[in-house]
């Protein structure tokens, strides 16, 4: 333990619920088909009262554990009120759920509360807290917890050090992470597992140190901890990104000889495709065939997706036909990729032809397929066809999801059917369907652009009362709406309110409100906001710079405008 304690001194500290089905008809009316009670079964027994039996876990968490942050927090708060405290593994389960959902500040707040109350935390609890600190770019606090471990007489595990190494990598301190890893291997107090190796190899690859990562791979191959497919995949992907395709292929062939090829060729094709190198990906496909490895539908799908991402639909269809000719049957994903590609190119007739072809191959369109085609139809203004497809979707027994309704609301709004979108929204509310913050944001944005500010404001204010968590994007929409309509005081009020409620403005927020003040000739206020934006590490975007360029040609510029131009464009 003393050896391990010495290691940390080498690291410097730096500061959709399916409640029913909604039918939309071409006439513009909505009809609700069926729903389940929102309150559930009234005859079901109430949950056990944990104060009467403090060791009983609340019923809704007995099987699967907390399902979201709110549930996890409720679960945790119930447990810390029990006397005696429940077993620490139950507390860890709730705390871990909060952390896994990315709510690191919340998890740390509960961790502090546990310590204040004197709950005897264990190594697992401390690992959760360390992981939270590391994801918040405060690995120094994580190392402080490591020091606390030694004081408690606990021995850190391989998970503890893997977490700290990952924290250093997150902070772009890969060299220090590598040094810590080397010390751990050298002292042999901790036996690195494949996860720890994978963590440091991933960091090396992401920082362009692929050659060092390959050396580490060779060390693993000679040791007791053998590399798995994930480790090989990271290095092969990194070799491809560095342009060392021949080395990547050689490593692939080594894997094949060792019997651990898995579907790594597909990974290589996928990596090239996502990098926008579909031609190179197809060369890998040809190498596969030449080496006697038959590509499967997943490999072909990756290549088709690569061509679709580049907008090369003819090439994507050529690969599709090639796949069929080689006896590989396309699946749902194959069609979804092609349909999505055609919809993005606004070639809706080609997309519909593929959509109608699916049943002929024994394939049933999924909710994703319908969503893609609906979006494509709205994109080209074919609202009536989208209405009919939505009816067809439900007739086929496909349950619309939250995204489906978002597509409907967005499509209706963008095609000028705001009244129909509001009617749909009210029907969704009335029948207890899930409405998320994205759905609200779509309507708020549309109402702002239609100059219906009162209605937009009411809907915006309703978000919190519905128990939905606002996000920065929603605030940006509301601020932009006020600015667009010249209500600058209201925009500033919302701007201040979002900070007060813990939603910190991002670069988009500042650019939106600055453009608003510039458009209404409030140059001094715009300059103050610009200075504040720069101080927080943000910069003017292309739209804001374009606004300044246009203002430069204004005749009779007042001093405030000249000062704005000087600050935004100092070289001019």
Coordinates of C-alpha atoms in Angstrom, one line a residue:
X1 CA 0.0 0.0 0.0
X2 CA 2.9 2.3 0.7
X3 CA 4.2 1.8 -2.8
X4 CA 0.8 2.7 -4.2
X5 CA 0.5 5.8 -2.1
X6 CA 3.8 7.0 -3.5
X7 CA 2.4 6.8 -7.0
X8 CA -0.1 9.6 -6.6
X9 CA 2.7 12.1 -5.7
X10 CA 4.0 11.8 -9.2
X11 CA 0.7 13.3 -10.6
X12 CA 0.5 17.1 -10.4
X13 CA -2.8 18.6 -9.3
X14 CA -4.5 21.1 -11.5
X15 CA -6.9 23.5 -10.8
X16 CA -41.6 7.5 -24.5
X17 CA -44.4 6.0 -22.7
X18 CA -46.8 4.1 -25.0
X19 CA -50.0 5.3 -23.4
X20 CA -52.0 5.4 -26.6
X21 CA -52.2 6.0 -30.3
X22 CA -53.0 9.2 -32.0
X23 CA -54.5 9.3 -35.5
X24 CA -53.8 12.2 -37.9
X25 CA -56.0 12.2 -41.0
X26 CA -55.6 14.1 -44.3
X27 CA -58.6 16.3 -43.3
X28 CA -56.4 17.7 -40.5
X29 CA -58.5 16.2 -37.7
X30 CA -57.1 14.1 -34.9
X31 CA -58.6 11.0 -33.4
X32 CA -57.4 9.1 -30.3
X33 CA -57.8 5.4 -30.6
X34 CA -57.0 3.9 -27.2
X35 CA -55.1 4.7 -24.0
X36 CA -54.2 3.2 -20.7
X37 CA -54.9 4.9 -17.4
X38 CA -52.2 7.5 -16.5
X39 CA -52.5 6.7 -12.9
X40 CA -52.0 2.9 -13.3
X41 CA -54.0 0.2 -11.7
X42 CA -56.0 1.8 -8.8
X43 CA -56.3 -1.6 -7.1
X44 CA -52.6 -2.2 -6.8
X45 CA -51.3 -2.2 -3.3
X46 CA -49.3 0.8 -2.0
X47 CA -45.6 0.5 -1.6
X48 CA -44.2 -0.7 1.7
X49 CA -43.5 2.0 4.2
X50 CA -39.8 1.9 4.7
X51 CA -39.9 3.6 8.1
X52 CA -41.8 0.6 9.4
X53 CA -39.2 -1.8 7.9
X54 CA -36.1 0.2 7.1
X55 CA -34.4 -2.6 5.2
X56 CA -37.2 -2.9 2.6
X57 CA -36.4 -1.4 -0.7
X58 CA -39.3 0.7 -2.2
X59 CA -41.4 -1.6 -4.5
X60 CA -40.7 0.3 -7.7
X61 CA -37.0 -0.3 -7.3
X62 CA -37.0 -3.9 -6.1
X63 CA -36.5 -5.5 -9.5
X64 CA -34.5 -3.2 -11.8
X65 CA -33.3 -0.4 -9.6
X66 CA -33.8 3.3 -10.3
X67 CA -34.9 4.1 -13.8
X68 CA -34.0 7.8 -14.0
X69 CA -32.4 10.6 -12.0
X70 CA -35.6 11.6 -10.2
X71 CA -36.3 8.0 -9.2
X72 CA -32.8 7.5 -8.1
X73 CA -32.7 10.6 -6.0
X74 CA -36.1 9.7 -4.4
X75 CA -34.7 6.3 -3.7
X76 CA -31.5 7.6 -2.2
X77 CA -33.3 10.2 0.0
X78 CA -35.7 7.5 1.3
X79 CA -32.7 5.3 2.3
X80 CA -30.7 8.0 4.1
X81 CA -33.7 8.8 6.3
X82 CA -33.8 5.1 7.5
X83 CA -32.4 4.2 10.8
X84 CA -30.3 2.2 10.8
X85 CA -28.9 3.0 7.3
X86 CA -29.6 0.3 4.7
X87 CA -26.7 -1.8 3.4
X88 CA -24.2 0.4 1.5
X89 CA -24.6 -1.7 -1.7
X90 CA -28.2 -0.4 -2.0
X91 CA -27.0 3.2 -1.6
X92 CA -24.3 2.6 -4.1
X93 CA -26.8 1.3 -6.6
X94 CA -28.8 4.5 -6.5
X95 CA -25.7 6.8 -6.4
X96 CA -24.2 4.8 -9.4
X97 CA -27.5 5.2 -11.4
X98 CA -27.3 9.0 -11.0
X99 CA -23.7 9.1 -12.1
X100 CA -24.3 6.7 -15.1
X101 CA -26.9 9.2 -16.4
X102 CA -24.2 11.9 -16.5
X103 CA -25.5 13.9 -13.5
X104 CA -22.1 14.1 -11.8
X105 CA -22.8 17.2 -9.8
X106 CA -26.0 15.7 -8.3
X107 CA -24.2 12.4 -7.5
X108 CA -21.3 14.3 -5.7
X109 CA -23.9 16.4 -3.8
X110 CA -25.4 13.2 -2.5
X111 CA -21.9 11.7 -1.8
X112 CA -21.2 14.8 0.4
X113 CA -24.5 14.3 2.2
X114 CA -23.7 10.6 2.9
X115 CA -20.3 11.6 4.5
X116 CA -22.0 14.4 6.5
X117 CA -24.5 11.9 7.9
X118 CA -21.8 9.5 8.8
X119 CA -22.7 6.7 6.4
X120 CA -19.9 4.3 6.2
X121 CA -19.0 4.4 2.5
X122 CA -16.9 1.7 0.9
X123 CA -14.4 1.5 -2.0
X124 CA -17.3 1.2 -4.6
X125 CA -18.8 4.5 -3.3
X126 CA -15.4 6.2 -3.5
X127 CA -14.9 4.9 -7.0
X128 CA -18.2 6.5 -8.0
X129 CA -17.2 9.8 -6.6
X130 CA -13.8 9.6 -8.2
X131 CA -15.4 8.9 -11.6
X132 CA -17.7 11.9 -11.2
X133 CA -14.8 14.3 -10.4
X134 CA -12.8 12.9 -13.3
X135 CA -15.7 13.6 -15.7
X136 CA -15.9 17.1 -14.4
X137 CA -12.2 17.7 -15.3
X138 CA -11.3 17.6 -11.6
X139 CA -9.0 14.6 -11.4
X140 CA -7.1 16.5 -8.7
X141 CA -10.1 15.9 -6.4
X142 CA -10.2 12.3 -7.5
X143 CA -6.6 11.9 -6.4
X144 CA -7.5 13.5 -3.1
X145 CA -10.1 10.8 -2.6
X146 CA -7.4 8.3 -3.3
X147 CA -5.4 9.8 -0.4
X148 CA -8.5 9.4 1.8
X149 CA -8.6 5.8 0.9
X150 CA -5.2 5.2 2.3
X151 CA -6.2 6.9 5.5
X152 CA -9.2 4.6 5.8
X153 CA -6.8 1.6 5.5
X154 CA -8.4 0.7 2.1
X155 CA -6.5 -0.6 -0.9
X156 CA -7.5 1.0 -4.2
X157 CA -8.6 -1.4 -6.9
X158 CA -7.8 -1.6 -10.6
X159 CA -11.1 0.2 -11.2
X160 CA -9.9 3.2 -9.0
X161 CA -6.7 3.6 -11.1
X162 CA -8.5 3.0 -14.4
X163 CA -10.9 5.8 -13.5
X164 CA -8.0 8.2 -12.5
X165 CA -6.1 7.4 -15.7
X166 CA -9.2 8.1 -17.7
X167 CA -9.7 11.4 -15.8
X168 CA -6.2 12.5 -16.8
X169 CA -6.9 11.6 -20.4
X170 CA -10.1 13.6 -20.4
X171 CA -8.1 16.6 -19.3
X172 CA -5.6 16.1 -22.1
X173 CA -2.9 15.0 -19.6
X174 CA -2.2 11.8 -21.5
X175 CA 1.6 11.9 -20.8
X176 CA 0.9 11.9 -17.0
X177 CA -1.7 9.1 -17.5
X178 CA 0.9 7.0 -19.3
X179 CA 3.5 7.7 -16.6
X180 CA 1.1 6.6 -13.8
X181 CA 0.2 3.5 -15.8
X182 CA 3.9 2.7 -16.2
X183 CA 4.5 3.1 -12.5
X184 CA 1.6 0.8 -11.7
X185 CA 3.0 -1.9 -14.0
X186 CA 6.5 -1.5 -12.6
X187 CA 5.6 -1.7 -8.9
X188 CA 3.2 -4.6 -9.6
X189 CA 1.0 -3.6 -6.7
X190 CA -1.9 -3.4 -9.2
X191 CA -2.3 -5.9 -12.0
X192 CA -3.7 -4.0 -14.9
X193 CA -6.7 -5.6 -16.5
X194 CA -7.9 -5.3 -20.1
X195 CA -10.1 -2.3 -19.1
X196 CA -7.1 -0.4 -17.8
X197 CA -5.1 -1.3 -20.8
X198 CA -8.0 -0.2 -23.0
X199 CA -8.3 3.1 -21.2
X200 CA -4.7 4.1 -21.7
X201 CA -4.6 2.8 -25.3
X202 CA -7.7 4.8 -26.1
X203 CA -6.1 7.9 -24.7
X204 CA -2.9 7.4 -26.7
X205 CA -4.9 6.8 -29.9
X206 CA -7.0 9.9 -29.4
X207 CA -3.9 12.1 -28.9
X208 CA -2.1 10.8 -32.0
X209 CA 0.3 8.5 -30.1
X210 CA -0.7 5.4 -32.2
X211 CA 2.8 4.0 -32.4
X212 CA 3.1 4.0 -28.6
X213 CA -0.3 2.4 -28.4
X214 CA 0.9 -0.4 -30.7
X215 CA 3.9 -1.0 -28.5
X216 CA 1.6 -1.3 -25.5
X217 CA -0.5 -3.8 -27.5
X218 CA 2.6 -5.9 -28.2
X219 CA 3.3 -5.8 -24.4
X220 CA -0.2 -7.1 -23.7
X221 CA 0.2 -9.9 -26.3
X222 CA 3.4 -11.1 -24.4
X223 CA 1.8 -10.8 -21.0
X224 CA -1.0 -12.5 -19.1
X225 CA -3.6 -9.9 -19.9
X226 CA -4.4 -10.5 -23.6
X227 CA -5.9 -7.8 -25.8
X228 CA -9.5 -8.3 -26.8
X229 CA -11.4 -7.2 -29.9
X230 CA -12.1 -3.8 -28.4
X231 CA -8.4 -3.0 -27.9
X232 CA -7.5 -4.2 -31.4
X233 CA -10.4 -2.1 -32.8
X234 CA -9.2 1.1 -31.2
X235 CA -5.7 0.7 -32.6
X236 CA -6.9 -0.3 -36.1
X237 CA -9.3 2.7 -36.1
X238 CA -6.4 5.0 -35.1
X239 CA -4.1 3.5 -37.7
X240 CA -6.7 4.2 -40.4
X241 CA -7.2 7.8 -39.2
X242 CA -3.5 8.3 -39.3
X243 CA -3.4 7.1 -42.9
X244 CA -1.6 3.9 -42.1
X245 CA -4.1 1.6 -43.8
X246 CA -1.5 -1.0 -44.7
X247 CA -0.5 -1.4 -41.1
X248 CA -4.2 -1.7 -40.1
X249 CA -4.8 -4.4 -42.6
X250 CA -1.7 -6.3 -41.4
X251 CA -2.9 -6.1 -37.9
X252 CA -6.3 -7.4 -39.1
X253 CA -4.6 -10.4 -40.8
X254 CA -2.7 -11.1 -37.6
X255 CA -6.0 -11.2 -35.7
X256 CA -7.4 -13.6 -38.2
X257 CA -4.3 -15.9 -37.7
X258 CA -4.9 -15.8 -34.0
X259 CA -8.5 -16.7 -34.3
X260 CA -9.8 -13.4 -32.9
X261 CA -10.9 -11.8 -36.2
X262 CA -14.5 -11.4 -35.1
X263 CA -16.0 -8.8 -37.4
X264 CA -13.0 -6.5 -37.4
X265 CA -13.0 -6.1 -41.2
X266 CA -16.5 -4.6 -40.8
X267 CA -15.1 -2.2 -38.2
X268 CA -12.4 -1.1 -40.6
X269 CA -15.0 -0.5 -43.4
X270 CA -17.2 1.4 -40.9
X271 CA -14.3 3.5 -39.7
X272 CA -13.3 4.6 -43.3
X273 CA -17.0 5.3 -44.1
X274 CA -17.6 7.5 -41.1
X275 CA -14.4 9.4 -42.0
X276 CA -15.9 10.2 -45.4
X277 CA -13.6 7.8 -47.2
X278 CA -16.1 5.5 -48.8
X279 CA -13.8 4.7 -51.7
X280 CA -11.1 3.5 -49.3
X281 CA -13.7 1.6 -47.4
X282 CA -14.7 -0.2 -50.6
X283 CA -11.0 -1.1 -51.1
X284 CA -11.0 -2.8 -47.7
X285 CA -14.2 -4.7 -48.8
X286 CA -12.3 -5.9 -51.9
X287 CA -9.4 -7.0 -49.7
X288 CA -11.9 -9.0 -47.6
X289 CA -13.2 -10.8 -50.6
X290 CA -9.7 -11.4 -52.0
X291 CA -8.6 -12.9 -48.6
X292 CA -11.6 -15.3 -48.6
X293 CA -13.6 -13.4 -46.0
X294 CA -17.2 -13.0 -47.1
X295 CA -18.6 -9.6 -46.2
X296 CA -22.0 -9.8 -44.3
X297 CA -24.9 -7.4 -44.5
X298 CA -23.5 -5.3 -41.7
X299 CA -20.3 -4.6 -43.7
X300 CA -22.3 -3.7 -46.8
X301 CA -24.5 -1.4 -44.7
X302 CA -21.5 0.4 -43.3
X303 CA -20.2 1.0 -46.9
X304 CA -23.6 2.2 -48.1
X305 CA -23.9 4.5 -45.2
X306 CA -20.6 6.0 -46.0
X307 CA -21.7 6.8 -49.6
X308 CA -25.0 8.2 -48.3
X309 CA -23.3 10.5 -45.9
X310 CA -21.4 11.9 -48.8
X311 CA -24.6 12.2 -50.8
X312 CA -23.4 9.7 -53.4
X313 CA -26.7 7.8 -53.8
X314 CA -25.8 6.2 -57.1
X315 CA -22.7 4.6 -55.5
X316 CA -24.8 3.5 -52.5
X317 CA -27.3 1.8 -54.7
X318 CA -24.4 0.2 -56.7
X319 CA -23.2 -1.4 -53.4
X320 CA -26.7 -2.5 -52.6
X321 CA -27.1 -4.3 -55.9
X322 CA -23.6 -5.8 -55.5
X323 CA -24.6 -7.1 -52.1
X324 CA -27.7 -8.7 -53.6
X325 CA -25.8 -10.2 -56.5
X326 CA -23.4 -11.9 -54.0
X327 CA -26.3 -13.6 -52.3
X328 CA -26.4 -11.4 -49.2
X329 CA -29.9 -10.4 -48.3
X330 CA -30.5 -6.8 -47.3
X331 CA -32.1 -6.2 -43.9
X332 CA -34.2 -3.4 -42.4
X333 CA -31.0 -1.4 -41.7
X334 CA -30.0 -1.6 -45.4
X335 CA -33.3 0.0 -46.5
X336 CA -33.3 2.6 -43.7
X337 CA -29.9 3.8 -44.7
X338 CA -30.9 4.2 -48.4
X339 CA -34.3 5.7 -47.6
X340 CA -32.7 8.2 -45.3
X341 CA -30.0 9.1 -47.9
X342 CA -32.7 9.7 -50.6
X343 CA -34.8 11.8 -48.2
X344 CA -31.9 14.0 -47.3
X345 CA -31.3 14.6 -51.0
X346 CA -35.0 15.4 -51.3
X347 CA -35.4 12.5 -53.7
X348 CA -38.6 11.4 -52.0
X349 CA -39.9 9.3 -55.0
X350 CA -36.9 7.1 -54.9
X351 CA -37.2 6.8 -51.1
X352 CA -40.9 5.8 -51.4
X353 CA -40.0 3.2 -54.1
X354 CA -37.6 1.5 -51.7
X355 CA -40.2 1.9 -48.9
X356 CA -42.8 0.0 -51.0
X357 CA -40.3 -2.6 -52.0
X358 CA -39.6 -3.7 -48.4
X359 CA -42.6 -6.0 -48.0
X360 CA -41.7 -7.8 -51.2
X361 CA -38.5 -8.9 -49.5
X362 CA -40.4 -10.0 -46.4
X363 CA -39.3 -6.9 -44.4
X364 CA -41.6 -4.9 -42.2
X365 CA -40.8 -1.2 -41.9
X366 CA -40.0 -0.1 -38.4
X367 CA -40.9 3.1 -36.5
X368 CA -37.5 4.4 -37.6
X369 CA -38.4 3.8 -41.3
X370 CA -41.7 5.6 -41.0
X371 CA -40.1 8.5 -39.1
X372 CA -37.5 8.9 -41.9
X373 CA -40.1 8.9 -44.7
X374 CA -42.4 11.3 -42.7
X375 CA -39.5 13.7 -42.3
X376 CA -38.7 13.4 -46.0
X377 CA -42.3 14.1 -47.1
X378 CA -42.5 17.2 -44.8
X379 CA -39.1 18.4 -46.2
X380 CA -40.5 18.6 -49.7
X381 CA -43.8 20.1 -48.5
X382 CA -46.0 17.0 -49.1
X383 CA -48.0 17.3 -45.9
X384 CA -51.1 15.4 -47.1
X385 CA -48.9 12.4 -48.1
X386 CA -47.3 12.6 -44.6
X387 CA -50.7 12.5 -43.0
X388 CA -51.7 9.4 -45.0
X389 CA -48.4 7.7 -44.1
X390 CA -49.0 8.4 -40.5
X391 CA -52.4 6.7 -40.7
X392 CA -50.8 3.8 -42.5
X393 CA -48.2 3.5 -39.9
X394 CA -50.7 3.0 -37.1
X395 CA -52.9 0.7 -39.2
X396 CA -49.8 -1.5 -39.6
X397 CA -49.5 -1.7 -35.8
X398 CA -46.4 0.5 -35.5
X399 CA -46.7 2.6 -32.3
X400 CA -45.5 6.2 -32.8
X401 CA -42.7 7.3 -30.5
X402 CA -41.9 10.7 -29.1
X403 CA -39.7 11.4 -32.1
X404 CA -42.6 10.7 -34.4
X405 CA -44.7 13.4 -32.8
X406 CA -41.7 15.7 -32.9
X407 CA -41.4 15.2 -36.7
X408 CA -45.1 15.8 -37.1
X409 CA -45.0 19.0 -35.1
X410 CA -41.9 20.3 -36.8
X411 CA -43.2 19.4 -40.3
X412 CA -46.5 21.0 -39.7
X413 CA -44.9 24.2 -38.3
X414 CA -42.3 24.5 -41.1
X415 CA -45.0 24.1 -43.7
X416 CA -47.1 26.9 -42.2
X417 CA -49.7 24.7 -40.5
X418 CA -49.2 26.0 -36.9
X419 CA -52.9 25.8 -36.1
X420 CA -52.9 22.1 -36.9
X421 CA -49.6 21.6 -35.0
X422 CA -51.2 23.2 -31.9
X423 CA -54.3 21.0 -32.3
X424 CA -52.0 17.9 -32.4
X425 CA -50.1 19.2 -29.4
X426 CA -53.4 19.7 -27.4
X427 CA -54.6 16.3 -28.3
X428 CA -51.3 14.8 -27.2
X429 CA -51.7 16.6 -23.8
X430 CA -55.3 15.6 -23.4
X431 CA -54.6 11.9 -24.0
X432 CA -51.6 11.7 -21.7
X433 CA -48.9 11.1 -24.4
X434 CA -45.3 11.8 -23.6
X435 CA -44.3 15.3 -24.5
X436 CA -40.7 16.2 -24.1
X437 CA -38.8 19.5 -24.1
X438 CA -38.0 19.1 -27.8
X439 CA -41.7 19.0 -28.7
X440 CA -42.3 22.2 -26.6
X441 CA -39.3 23.8 -28.2
X442 CA -40.5 23.2 -31.7
X443 CA -43.8 24.9 -31.0
X444 CA -42.2 27.8 -29.1
X445 CA -39.9 28.4 -32.1
X446 CA -42.7 28.3 -34.6
X447 CA -44.9 30.7 -32.5
X448 CA -42.0 33.1 -32.1
X449 CA -41.4 33.2 -35.9
X450 CA -45.2 33.7 -36.4
X451 CA -45.0 36.7 -34.1
X452 CA -47.4 35.0 -31.6
X453 CA -45.2 36.0 -28.6
X454 CA -47.8 35.7 -25.9
X455 CA -48.7 32.2 -26.9
X456 CA -45.0 31.3 -27.1
X457 CA -44.3 32.8 -23.7
X458 CA -47.2 30.9 -22.1
X459 CA -45.9 27.6 -23.6
X460 CA -42.4 28.4 -22.5
X461 CA -43.5 29.1 -18.9
X462 CA -45.6 25.9 -18.9
X463 CA -42.5 23.8 -19.3
X464 CA -41.4 24.0 -15.7
X465 CA -44.9 23.5 -14.4
X466 CA -45.1 20.2 -16.4
X467 CA -42.0 19.0 -14.5
X468 CA -39.8 19.1 -17.7
X469 CA -36.3 20.2 -17.4
X470 CA -35.5 23.2 -19.7
X471 CA -32.3 23.1 -21.6
X472 CA -30.1 25.9 -23.0
X473 CA -31.5 25.3 -26.5
X474 CA -35.0 26.1 -25.4
X475 CA -33.8 29.3 -23.7
X476 CA -32.0 30.2 -26.9
X477 CA -35.2 29.8 -28.9
X478 CA -37.1 32.1 -26.5
X479 CA -34.4 34.7 -26.4
X480 CA -34.2 34.6 -30.2
X481 CA -37.9 35.0 -30.4
X482 CA -38.0 38.1 -28.3
X483 CA -35.0 39.6 -30.2
X484 CA -36.6 38.8 -33.5
X485 CA -39.7 40.8 -32.5
X486 CA -37.8 43.7 -30.9
X487 CA -38.6 42.8 -27.3
X488 CA -35.1 43.3 -26.1
X489 CA -35.9 43.8 -22.4
X490 CA -37.8 40.5 -22.3
X491 CA -34.9 38.8 -24.0
X492 CA -32.5 40.2 -21.4
X493 CA -34.8 39.0 -18.6
X494 CA -34.9 35.5 -19.9
X495 CA -31.1 35.7 -20.4
X496 CA -30.6 36.6 -16.7
X497 CA -33.2 34.1 -15.6
X498 CA -31.5 31.2 -17.2
X499 CA -28.3 31.9 -15.3
X500 CA -30.2 32.3 -12.1
X501 CA -31.8 28.9 -12.6
X502 CA -28.4 27.2 -13.3
X503 CA -28.6 27.1 -17.1
X504 CA -25.4 28.7 -18.3
X505 CA -25.5 30.6 -21.6
X506 CA -23.4 29.0 -24.4
X507 CA -21.9 30.6 -27.5
X508 CA -25.2 30.3 -29.3
X509 CA -27.0 32.2 -26.5
X510 CA -24.6 35.1 -26.7
X511 CA -24.6 35.3 -30.5
X512 CA -28.4 35.2 -30.6
X513 CA -28.9 38.0 -28.1
X514 CA -26.0 40.1 -29.6
X515 CA -27.5 39.9 -33.1
X516 CA -30.8 41.0 -31.6
X517 CA -29.3 44.1 -30.0
X518 CA -27.4 44.9 -33.2
X519 CA -30.5 44.5 -35.4
X520 CA -32.4 47.0 -33.2
X521 CA -29.4 49.4 -33.1
X522 CA -28.7 48.9 -29.4
X523 CA -24.9 48.9 -30.0
X524 CA -23.7 49.8 -26.5
X525 CA -25.6 46.8 -25.0
X526 CA -24.3 44.6 -27.8
X527 CA -20.7 45.6 -27.0
X528 CA -21.1 44.8 -23.3
X529 CA -22.5 41.4 -24.2
X530 CA -19.7 40.8 -26.6
X531 CA -17.0 41.5 -24.0
X532 CA -18.8 39.2 -21.6
X533 CA -19.0 36.5 -24.3
X534 CA -15.2 36.7 -25.0
X535 CA -14.4 36.7 -21.3
X536 CA -16.3 33.4 -21.0
X537 CA -14.3 31.9 -23.9
X538 CA -16.9 32.2 -26.7
X539 CA -16.5 34.0 -30.0
X540 CA -18.8 35.5 -32.6
X541 CA -20.2 33.0 -35.1
X542 CA -20.5 33.5 -38.9
X543 CA -24.0 35.0 -38.7
X544 CA -22.9 37.6 -36.1
X545 CA -19.8 38.5 -38.1
X546 CA -22.0 38.8 -41.2
X547 CA -24.3 41.2 -39.3
X548 CA -21.2 43.4 -38.4
X549 CA -20.0 43.4 -42.0
X550 CA -23.4 44.6 -43.2
X551 CA -23.4 47.4 -40.5
X552 CA -20.0 48.6 -41.7
X553 CA -21.6 50.0 -44.9
X554 CA -24.2 52.0 -42.9
X555 CA -23.9 55.7 -43.5
X556 CA -23.6 58.1 -40.6
X557 CA -22.3 55.6 -38.1
X558 CA -22.7 56.7 -34.5
X559 CA -19.7 56.3 -32.1
X560 CA -21.2 53.3 -30.4
X561 CA -21.4 51.4 -33.7
X562 CA -17.9 52.3 -34.6
X563 CA -16.8 50.9 -31.2
X564 CA -18.7 47.7 -31.9
X565 CA -17.0 47.3 -35.2
X566 CA -13.6 48.0 -33.6
X567 CA -14.2 45.3 -31.0
X568 CA -15.6 42.7 -33.3
X569 CA -13.2 43.3 -36.2
X570 CA -10.0 44.8 -34.7
X571 CA -8.0 44.3 -37.8
X572 CA -10.3 46.4 -39.9

